[in-house]
Short mmCIF file of C-alpha atoms and ligand atoms in Angstrom, two decimals:
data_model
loop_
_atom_site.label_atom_id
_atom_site.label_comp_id
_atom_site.label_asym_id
_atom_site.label_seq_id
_atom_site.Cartn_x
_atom_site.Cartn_y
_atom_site.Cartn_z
CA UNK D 1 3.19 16.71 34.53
CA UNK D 2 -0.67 17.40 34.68
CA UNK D 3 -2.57 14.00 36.15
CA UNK D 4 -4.65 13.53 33.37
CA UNK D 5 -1.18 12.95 31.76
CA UNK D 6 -1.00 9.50 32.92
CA UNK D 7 -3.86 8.64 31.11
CA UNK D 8 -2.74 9.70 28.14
CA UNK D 9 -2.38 6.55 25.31
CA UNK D 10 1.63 6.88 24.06
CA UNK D 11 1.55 6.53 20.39
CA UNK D 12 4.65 7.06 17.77
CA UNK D 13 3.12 7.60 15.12
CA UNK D 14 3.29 6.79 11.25
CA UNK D 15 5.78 8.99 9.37
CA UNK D 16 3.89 10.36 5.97
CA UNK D 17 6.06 10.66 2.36
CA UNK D 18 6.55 14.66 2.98
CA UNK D 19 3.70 16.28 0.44
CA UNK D 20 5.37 19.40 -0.32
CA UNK D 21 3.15 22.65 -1.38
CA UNK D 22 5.87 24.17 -3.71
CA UNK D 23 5.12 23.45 -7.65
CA UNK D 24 7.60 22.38 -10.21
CA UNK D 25 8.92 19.46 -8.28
CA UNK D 26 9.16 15.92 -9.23
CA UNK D 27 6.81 14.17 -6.37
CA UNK D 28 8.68 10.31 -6.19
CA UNK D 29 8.30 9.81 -2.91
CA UNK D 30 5.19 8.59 -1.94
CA UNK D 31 4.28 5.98 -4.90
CA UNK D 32 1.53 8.18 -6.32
CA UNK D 33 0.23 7.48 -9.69
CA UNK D 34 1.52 10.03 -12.00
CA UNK D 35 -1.92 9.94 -14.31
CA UNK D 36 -4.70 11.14 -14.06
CA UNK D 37 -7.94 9.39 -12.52
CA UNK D 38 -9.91 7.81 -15.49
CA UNK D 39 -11.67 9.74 -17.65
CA UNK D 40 -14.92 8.40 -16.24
CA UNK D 41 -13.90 9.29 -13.15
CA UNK D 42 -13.70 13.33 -14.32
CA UNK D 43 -16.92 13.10 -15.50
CA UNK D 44 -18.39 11.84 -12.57
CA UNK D 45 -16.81 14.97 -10.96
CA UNK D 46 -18.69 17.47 -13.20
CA UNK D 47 -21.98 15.69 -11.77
CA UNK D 48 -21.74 15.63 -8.46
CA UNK D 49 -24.12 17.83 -6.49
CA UNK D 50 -23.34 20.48 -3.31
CA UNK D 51 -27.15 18.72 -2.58
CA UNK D 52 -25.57 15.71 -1.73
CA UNK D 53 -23.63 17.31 1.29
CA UNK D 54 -26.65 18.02 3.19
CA UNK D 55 -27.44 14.86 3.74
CA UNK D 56 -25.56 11.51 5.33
CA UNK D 57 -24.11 9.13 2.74
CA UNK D 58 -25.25 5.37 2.45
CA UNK D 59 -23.61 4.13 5.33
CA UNK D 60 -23.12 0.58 3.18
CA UNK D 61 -21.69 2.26 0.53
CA UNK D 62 -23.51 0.23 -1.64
CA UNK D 63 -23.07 1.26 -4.95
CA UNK D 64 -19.09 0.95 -4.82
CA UNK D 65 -19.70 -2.33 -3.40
CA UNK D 66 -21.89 -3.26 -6.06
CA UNK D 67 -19.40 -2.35 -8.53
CA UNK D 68 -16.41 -3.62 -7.00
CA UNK D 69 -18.45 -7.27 -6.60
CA UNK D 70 -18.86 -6.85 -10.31
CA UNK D 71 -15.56 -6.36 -11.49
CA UNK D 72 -13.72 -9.12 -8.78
CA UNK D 73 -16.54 -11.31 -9.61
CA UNK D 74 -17.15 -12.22 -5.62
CA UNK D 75 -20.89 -11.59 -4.05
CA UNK D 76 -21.65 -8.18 -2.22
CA UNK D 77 -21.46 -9.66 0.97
CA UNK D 78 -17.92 -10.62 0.80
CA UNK D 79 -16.72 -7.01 0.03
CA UNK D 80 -15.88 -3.99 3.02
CA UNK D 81 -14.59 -0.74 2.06
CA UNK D 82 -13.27 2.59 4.14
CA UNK D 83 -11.63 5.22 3.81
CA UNK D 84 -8.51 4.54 2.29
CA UNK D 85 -7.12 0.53 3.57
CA UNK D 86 -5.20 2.44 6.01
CA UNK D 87 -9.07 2.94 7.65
CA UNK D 88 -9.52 -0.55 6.01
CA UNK D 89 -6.03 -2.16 7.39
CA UNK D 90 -6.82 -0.11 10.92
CA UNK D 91 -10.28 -1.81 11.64
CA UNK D 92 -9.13 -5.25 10.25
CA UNK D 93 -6.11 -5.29 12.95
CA UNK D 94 -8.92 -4.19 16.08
CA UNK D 95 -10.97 -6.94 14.63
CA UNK D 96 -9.19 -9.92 14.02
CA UNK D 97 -5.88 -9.17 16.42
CA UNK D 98 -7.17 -9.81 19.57
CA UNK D 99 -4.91 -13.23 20.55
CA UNK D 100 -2.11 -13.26 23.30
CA UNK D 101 0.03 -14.43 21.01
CA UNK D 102 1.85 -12.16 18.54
CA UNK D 103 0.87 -11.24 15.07
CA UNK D 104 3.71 -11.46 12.54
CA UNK D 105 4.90 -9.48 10.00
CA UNK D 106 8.43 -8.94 7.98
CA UNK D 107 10.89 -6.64 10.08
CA UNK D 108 10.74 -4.74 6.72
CA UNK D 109 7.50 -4.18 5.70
CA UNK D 110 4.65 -1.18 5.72
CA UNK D 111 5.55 0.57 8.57
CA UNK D 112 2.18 1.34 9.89
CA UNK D 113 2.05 -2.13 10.81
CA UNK D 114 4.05 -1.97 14.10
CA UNK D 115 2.78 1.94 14.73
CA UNK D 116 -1.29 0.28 14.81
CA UNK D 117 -0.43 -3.23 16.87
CA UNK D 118 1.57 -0.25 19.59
CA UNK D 119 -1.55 1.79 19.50
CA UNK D 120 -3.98 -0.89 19.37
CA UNK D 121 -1.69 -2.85 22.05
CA UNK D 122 -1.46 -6.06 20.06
CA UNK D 123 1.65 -8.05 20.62
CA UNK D 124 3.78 -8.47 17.28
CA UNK D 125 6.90 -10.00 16.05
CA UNK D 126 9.02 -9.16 13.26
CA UNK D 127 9.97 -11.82 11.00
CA UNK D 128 13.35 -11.11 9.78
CA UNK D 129 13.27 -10.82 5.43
CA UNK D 130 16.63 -12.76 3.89
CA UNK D 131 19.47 -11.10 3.38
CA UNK D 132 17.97 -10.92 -0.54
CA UNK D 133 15.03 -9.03 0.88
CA UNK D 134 12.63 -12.17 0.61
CA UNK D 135 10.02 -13.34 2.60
CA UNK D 136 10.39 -16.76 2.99
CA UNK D 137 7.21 -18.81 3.71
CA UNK D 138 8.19 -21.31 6.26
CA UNK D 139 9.32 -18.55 8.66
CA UNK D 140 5.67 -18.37 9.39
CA UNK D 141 5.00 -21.52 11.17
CA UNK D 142 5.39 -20.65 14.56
CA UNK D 143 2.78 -20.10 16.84
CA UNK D 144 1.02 -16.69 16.22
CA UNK D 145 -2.25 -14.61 16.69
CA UNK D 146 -2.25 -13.31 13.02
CA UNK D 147 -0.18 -12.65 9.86
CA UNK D 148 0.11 -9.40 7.47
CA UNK D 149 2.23 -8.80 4.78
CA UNK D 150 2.02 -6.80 1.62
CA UNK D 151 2.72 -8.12 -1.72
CA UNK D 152 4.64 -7.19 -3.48
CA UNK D 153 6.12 -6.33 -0.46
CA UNK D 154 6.75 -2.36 0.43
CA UNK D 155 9.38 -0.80 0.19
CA UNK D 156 11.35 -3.50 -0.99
CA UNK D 157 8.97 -4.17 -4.22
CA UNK D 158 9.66 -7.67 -4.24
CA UNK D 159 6.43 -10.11 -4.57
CA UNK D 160 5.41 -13.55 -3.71
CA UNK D 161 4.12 -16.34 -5.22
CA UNK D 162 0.36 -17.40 -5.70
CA UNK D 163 1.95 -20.85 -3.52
CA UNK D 164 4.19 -19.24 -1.16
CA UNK D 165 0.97 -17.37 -0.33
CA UNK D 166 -0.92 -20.95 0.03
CA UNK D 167 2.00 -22.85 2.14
CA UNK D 168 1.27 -19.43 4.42
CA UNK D 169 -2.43 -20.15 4.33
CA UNK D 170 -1.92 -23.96 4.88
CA UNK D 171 0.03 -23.50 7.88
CA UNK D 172 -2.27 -20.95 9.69
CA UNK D 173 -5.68 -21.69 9.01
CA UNK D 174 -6.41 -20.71 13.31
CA UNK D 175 -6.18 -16.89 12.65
CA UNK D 176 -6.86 -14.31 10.04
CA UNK D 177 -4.45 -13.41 7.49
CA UNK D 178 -4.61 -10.20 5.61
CA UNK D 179 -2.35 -10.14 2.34
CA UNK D 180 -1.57 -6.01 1.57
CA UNK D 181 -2.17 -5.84 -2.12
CA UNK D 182 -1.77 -2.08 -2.26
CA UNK D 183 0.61 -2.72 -5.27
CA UNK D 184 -0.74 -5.77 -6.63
CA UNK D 185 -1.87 -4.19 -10.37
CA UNK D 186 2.00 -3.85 -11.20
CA UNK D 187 2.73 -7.04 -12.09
CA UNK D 188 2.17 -9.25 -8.76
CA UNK D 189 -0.81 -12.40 -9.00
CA UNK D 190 -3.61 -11.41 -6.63
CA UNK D 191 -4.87 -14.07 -4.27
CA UNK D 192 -8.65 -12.87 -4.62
CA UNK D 193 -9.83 -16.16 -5.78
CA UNK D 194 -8.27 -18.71 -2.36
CA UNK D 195 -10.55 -16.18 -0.12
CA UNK D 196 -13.00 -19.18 -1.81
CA UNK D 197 -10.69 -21.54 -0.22
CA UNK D 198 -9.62 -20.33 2.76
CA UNK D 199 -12.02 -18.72 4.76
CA UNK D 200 -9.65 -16.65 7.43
CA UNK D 201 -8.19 -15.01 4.16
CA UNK D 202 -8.68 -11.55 3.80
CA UNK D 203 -6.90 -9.68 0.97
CA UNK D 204 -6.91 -5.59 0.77
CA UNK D 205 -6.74 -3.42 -2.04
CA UNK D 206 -6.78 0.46 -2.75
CA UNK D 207 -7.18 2.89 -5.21
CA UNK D 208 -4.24 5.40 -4.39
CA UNK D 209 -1.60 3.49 -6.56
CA UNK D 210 -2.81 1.92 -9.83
CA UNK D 211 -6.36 3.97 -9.76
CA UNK D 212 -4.24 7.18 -9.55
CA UNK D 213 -6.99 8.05 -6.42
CA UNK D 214 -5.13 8.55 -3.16
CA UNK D 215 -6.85 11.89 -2.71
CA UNK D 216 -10.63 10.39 -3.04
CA UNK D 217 -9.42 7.79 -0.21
CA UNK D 218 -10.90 4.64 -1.17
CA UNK D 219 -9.49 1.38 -0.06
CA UNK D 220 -11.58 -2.24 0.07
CA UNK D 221 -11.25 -6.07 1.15
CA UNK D 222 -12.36 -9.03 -0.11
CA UNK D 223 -13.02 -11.93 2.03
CA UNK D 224 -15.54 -14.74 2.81
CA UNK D 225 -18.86 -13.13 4.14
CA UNK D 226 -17.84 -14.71 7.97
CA UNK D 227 -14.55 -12.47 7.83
CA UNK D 228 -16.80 -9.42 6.11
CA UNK D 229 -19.81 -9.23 8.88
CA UNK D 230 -17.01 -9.38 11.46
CA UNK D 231 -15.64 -6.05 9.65
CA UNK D 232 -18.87 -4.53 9.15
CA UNK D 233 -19.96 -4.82 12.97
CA UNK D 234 -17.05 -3.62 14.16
CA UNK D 235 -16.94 -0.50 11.99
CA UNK D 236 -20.77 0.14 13.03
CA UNK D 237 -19.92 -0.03 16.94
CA UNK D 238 -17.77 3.36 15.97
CA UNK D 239 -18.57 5.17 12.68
CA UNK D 240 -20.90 4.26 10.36
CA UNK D 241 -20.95 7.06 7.69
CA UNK D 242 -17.03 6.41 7.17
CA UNK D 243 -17.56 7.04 3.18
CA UNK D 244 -18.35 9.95 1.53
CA UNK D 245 -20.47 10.29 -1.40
CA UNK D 246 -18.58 11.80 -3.24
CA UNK D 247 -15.76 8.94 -2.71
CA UNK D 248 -18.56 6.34 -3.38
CA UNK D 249 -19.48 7.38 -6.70
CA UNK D 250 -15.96 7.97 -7.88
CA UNK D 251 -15.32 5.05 -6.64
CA UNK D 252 -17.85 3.37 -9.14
CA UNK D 253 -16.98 5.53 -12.09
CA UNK D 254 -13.46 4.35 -12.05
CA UNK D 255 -13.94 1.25 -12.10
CA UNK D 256 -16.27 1.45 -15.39
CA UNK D 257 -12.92 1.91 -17.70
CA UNK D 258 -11.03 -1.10 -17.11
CA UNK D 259 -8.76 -0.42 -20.98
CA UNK D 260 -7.81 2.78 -19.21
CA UNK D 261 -7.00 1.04 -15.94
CA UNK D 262 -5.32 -1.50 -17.98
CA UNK D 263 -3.39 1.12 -19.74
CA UNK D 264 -1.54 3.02 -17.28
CA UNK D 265 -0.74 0.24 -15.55
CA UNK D 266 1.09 -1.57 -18.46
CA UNK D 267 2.63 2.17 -18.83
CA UNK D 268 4.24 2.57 -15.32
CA UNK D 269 5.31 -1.40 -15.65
CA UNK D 270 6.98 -0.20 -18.81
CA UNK D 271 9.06 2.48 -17.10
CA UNK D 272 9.23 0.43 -14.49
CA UNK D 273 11.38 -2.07 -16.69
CA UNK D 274 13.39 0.49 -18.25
CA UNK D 275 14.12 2.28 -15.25
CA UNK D 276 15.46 -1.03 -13.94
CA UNK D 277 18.37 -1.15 -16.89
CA UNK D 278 18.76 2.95 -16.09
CA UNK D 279 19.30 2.43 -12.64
CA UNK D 280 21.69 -0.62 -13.44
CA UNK D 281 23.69 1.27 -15.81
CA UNK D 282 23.91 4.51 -12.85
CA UNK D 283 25.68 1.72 -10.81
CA UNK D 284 22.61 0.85 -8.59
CA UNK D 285 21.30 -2.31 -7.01
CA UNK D 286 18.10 -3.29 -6.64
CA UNK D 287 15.66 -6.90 -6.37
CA UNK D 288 13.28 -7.23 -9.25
CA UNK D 289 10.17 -5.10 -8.33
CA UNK D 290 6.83 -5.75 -8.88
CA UNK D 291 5.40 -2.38 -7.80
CA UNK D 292 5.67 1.09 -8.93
CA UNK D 293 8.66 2.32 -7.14
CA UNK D 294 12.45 0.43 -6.93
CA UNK D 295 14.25 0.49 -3.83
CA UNK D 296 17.26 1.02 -4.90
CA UNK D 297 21.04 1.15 -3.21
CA UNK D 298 24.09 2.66 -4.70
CA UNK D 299 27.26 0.76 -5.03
CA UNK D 300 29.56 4.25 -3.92
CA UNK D 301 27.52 6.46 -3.00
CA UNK D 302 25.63 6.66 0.12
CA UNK D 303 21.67 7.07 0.09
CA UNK D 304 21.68 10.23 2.55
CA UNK D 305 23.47 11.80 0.24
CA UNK D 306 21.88 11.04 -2.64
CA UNK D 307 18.62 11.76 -1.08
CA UNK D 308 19.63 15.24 -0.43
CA UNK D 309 20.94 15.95 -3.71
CA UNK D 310 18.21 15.45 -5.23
CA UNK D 311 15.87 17.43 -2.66
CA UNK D 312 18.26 20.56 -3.56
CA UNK D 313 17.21 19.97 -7.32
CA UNK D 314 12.99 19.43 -6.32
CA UNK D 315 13.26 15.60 -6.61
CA UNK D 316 11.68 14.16 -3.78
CA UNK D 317 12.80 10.60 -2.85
CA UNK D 318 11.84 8.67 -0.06
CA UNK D 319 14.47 7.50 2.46
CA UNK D 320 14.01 5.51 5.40
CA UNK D 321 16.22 5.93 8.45
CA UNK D 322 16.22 2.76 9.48
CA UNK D 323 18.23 -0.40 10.50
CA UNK D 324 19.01 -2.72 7.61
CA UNK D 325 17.44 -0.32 5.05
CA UNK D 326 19.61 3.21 5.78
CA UNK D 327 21.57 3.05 2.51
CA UNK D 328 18.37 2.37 0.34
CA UNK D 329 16.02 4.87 -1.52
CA UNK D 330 12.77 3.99 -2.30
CA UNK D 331 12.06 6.05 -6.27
CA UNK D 332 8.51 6.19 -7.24
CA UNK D 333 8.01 4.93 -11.00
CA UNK D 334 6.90 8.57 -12.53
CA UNK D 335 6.21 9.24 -16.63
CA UNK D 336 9.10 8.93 -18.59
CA UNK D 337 9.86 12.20 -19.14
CA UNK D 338 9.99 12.66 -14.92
CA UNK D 339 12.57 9.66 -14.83
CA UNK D 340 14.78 10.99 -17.15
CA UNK D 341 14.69 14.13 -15.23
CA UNK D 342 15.84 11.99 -13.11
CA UNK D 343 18.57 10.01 -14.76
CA UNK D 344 19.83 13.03 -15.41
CA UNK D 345 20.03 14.28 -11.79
CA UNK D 346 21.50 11.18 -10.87
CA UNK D 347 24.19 11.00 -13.62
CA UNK D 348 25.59 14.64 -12.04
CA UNK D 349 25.27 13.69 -8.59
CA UNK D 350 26.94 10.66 -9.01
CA UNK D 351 29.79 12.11 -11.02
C1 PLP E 1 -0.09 3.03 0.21
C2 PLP E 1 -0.24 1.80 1.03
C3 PLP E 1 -1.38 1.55 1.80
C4 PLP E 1 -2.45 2.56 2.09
O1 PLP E 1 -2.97 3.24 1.13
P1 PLP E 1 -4.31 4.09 1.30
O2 PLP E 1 -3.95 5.35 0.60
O3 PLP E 1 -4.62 4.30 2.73
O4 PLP E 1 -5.32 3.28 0.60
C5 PLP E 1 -1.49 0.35 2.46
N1 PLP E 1 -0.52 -0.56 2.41
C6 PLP E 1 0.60 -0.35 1.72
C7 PLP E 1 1.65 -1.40 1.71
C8 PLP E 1 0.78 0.83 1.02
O5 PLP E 1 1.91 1.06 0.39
#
């Protein structure tokens, strides 16, 4: 081993969904949106300029901001984006983690949680989810330097309450809490509006699931302006053109056709529903999603297996190799006709 080895931060990282480059596959494994980007959004596209790459983009990204302020109906000042909330998430743990005591999150949860506290070396404790998958409020009043969670909750798909959320922020009003609303648009009730009451709430959004954007990489927060000029200082003592333009006036554009946002939401919560009775009637369990996938486990037939099936017939599936969750599958909500594509996968290999 060379010297400089020792020096060397150890990291395990975050495992990605698998993006394969083949086409004619059915891509359910890494919650995309299966529409398109709003139609604003493609026309934005069409007028974007090679000019604009010469130069730096507005650091403050302030027309996305602008917008975004506009359509959560908070000030300016009380809104950070990145690159993604992974970027988002990523600078929010550096910044507010920094406590002896451990941050908390479920042992089942977003598992880039653990991989950034190891890299970032912030202690952490999982809190255990009930045996129904829950996460149960007053597991989180014991002493801690933080608290994350998504809701709904990944991969389980499960949310929680507008009051479960409050009990959380009643009992830890000493550090920051982030609330994950990556999947929030499905069905779950934001928690935007107690940022007014609390003031060490910060909640974080993105536009990869229900904006049908992961490739433009836009994620935001919302929190009071205290918890906001914390981010934005912290992001300036490393990168401050984090934002393309390109990503900044997409961004905007999307966010100027709320029916068709409304739209294909209400569609994927539709096949979200019926896949529930499909999945039932293949002889599958599952707890009552709120987001656009079901984790799902099958009553006979192990997950592994079904996993692979599928992959031989281009249906990609996440699975997680994991303790407590090895028998599950995680199934992106796709358009109908990809789910019964599915069904009908899943009514041979199960045969
Ligand atoms: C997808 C996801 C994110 C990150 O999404 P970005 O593409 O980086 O915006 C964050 N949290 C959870 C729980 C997610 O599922």
């Amino acid at each position: 081993m060379s010297s400089w080895e020792a020096n060397v931060r150890q990291v395990v990282p975050y495992t990605p969904g698998e993006q394969p480059q083949e086409q004619n596959i059915i891509k359910l494994n890494t919650n995309e949106n299966p529409y398109p980007p709003a139609p604003a959004v493609q026309d934005m596209l069409k007028c974007l300029s090679p000019n604009a790459l010469r130069k730096y983009p507005d650091p403050a990204a302030g027309k996305l901001v602008k917008a975004l302020a506009d359509r959560y109906d908070v000030g300016p000042e009380q809104i950070f984006v990145g690159v993604g909330s992974d970027d988002v998430l990523a600078m929010a743990f550096q910044t507010f983690f920094n406590s002896d005591l451990p941050v908390l999150f479920p042992d089942i949860t977003y598992s880039f949680y653990d991989v950034w506290a190891d890299a970032f070396r912030i202690p952490y404790q999982q809190i255990p989810l009930t045996d129904s998958f829950e996460i149960r409020a007053e597991d989180y009043r014991i002493p801690n330097g933080g608290i994350i969670f998504p809701n709904p909750n990944a991969p389980t798909g499960i949310a929680l309450s507008k009051e479960a959320i409050r009990s959380i922020l009643q009992a830890n009003q000493d550090v920051v809490v982030i609330v994950d609303e990556a999947y929030v648009d499905f069905g779950a009730e934001t928690v935007i509006p107690l940022t007014e009451e609390y003031d060490n709430l910060l909640v974080v959004q993105t536009y990869s699931k229900s904006r049908s954007m992961a490739g433009a990489r836009i994620g935001f927060a919302i929190g009071s302006e205290k918890l906001i000029s914390c981010l934005q200082a912290f992001k300036y003592s490393f990168n401050s053109y984090t934002m393309s333009d390109a990503a900044i006036n997409l961004g905007a554009a999307a966010l100027s056709d709320e029916t068709y946002f409304q739209d294909t939401c209400r569609k994927i919560i539709e096949t979200r529903e019926d896949a529930k009775k499909r999945f039932a009637e293949l002889g599958f369990s599952f707890g009552d999603s709120k987001a656009n996938f079901i984790f799902v486990k099958h009553e006979r037939v192990p997950a592994k297996m079904i996993f692979n099936a599928l992959r031989e017939r281009h249906i990609y599936v996440r699975y997680f190799d994991k303790p407590r969750i090895d028998n599950y599958l995680r199934i992106t909500i796709g358009t109908r006709e990809e789910m019964e594509a599915l069904y009908a996968a899943l009514e041979e290999i199960l045969k």
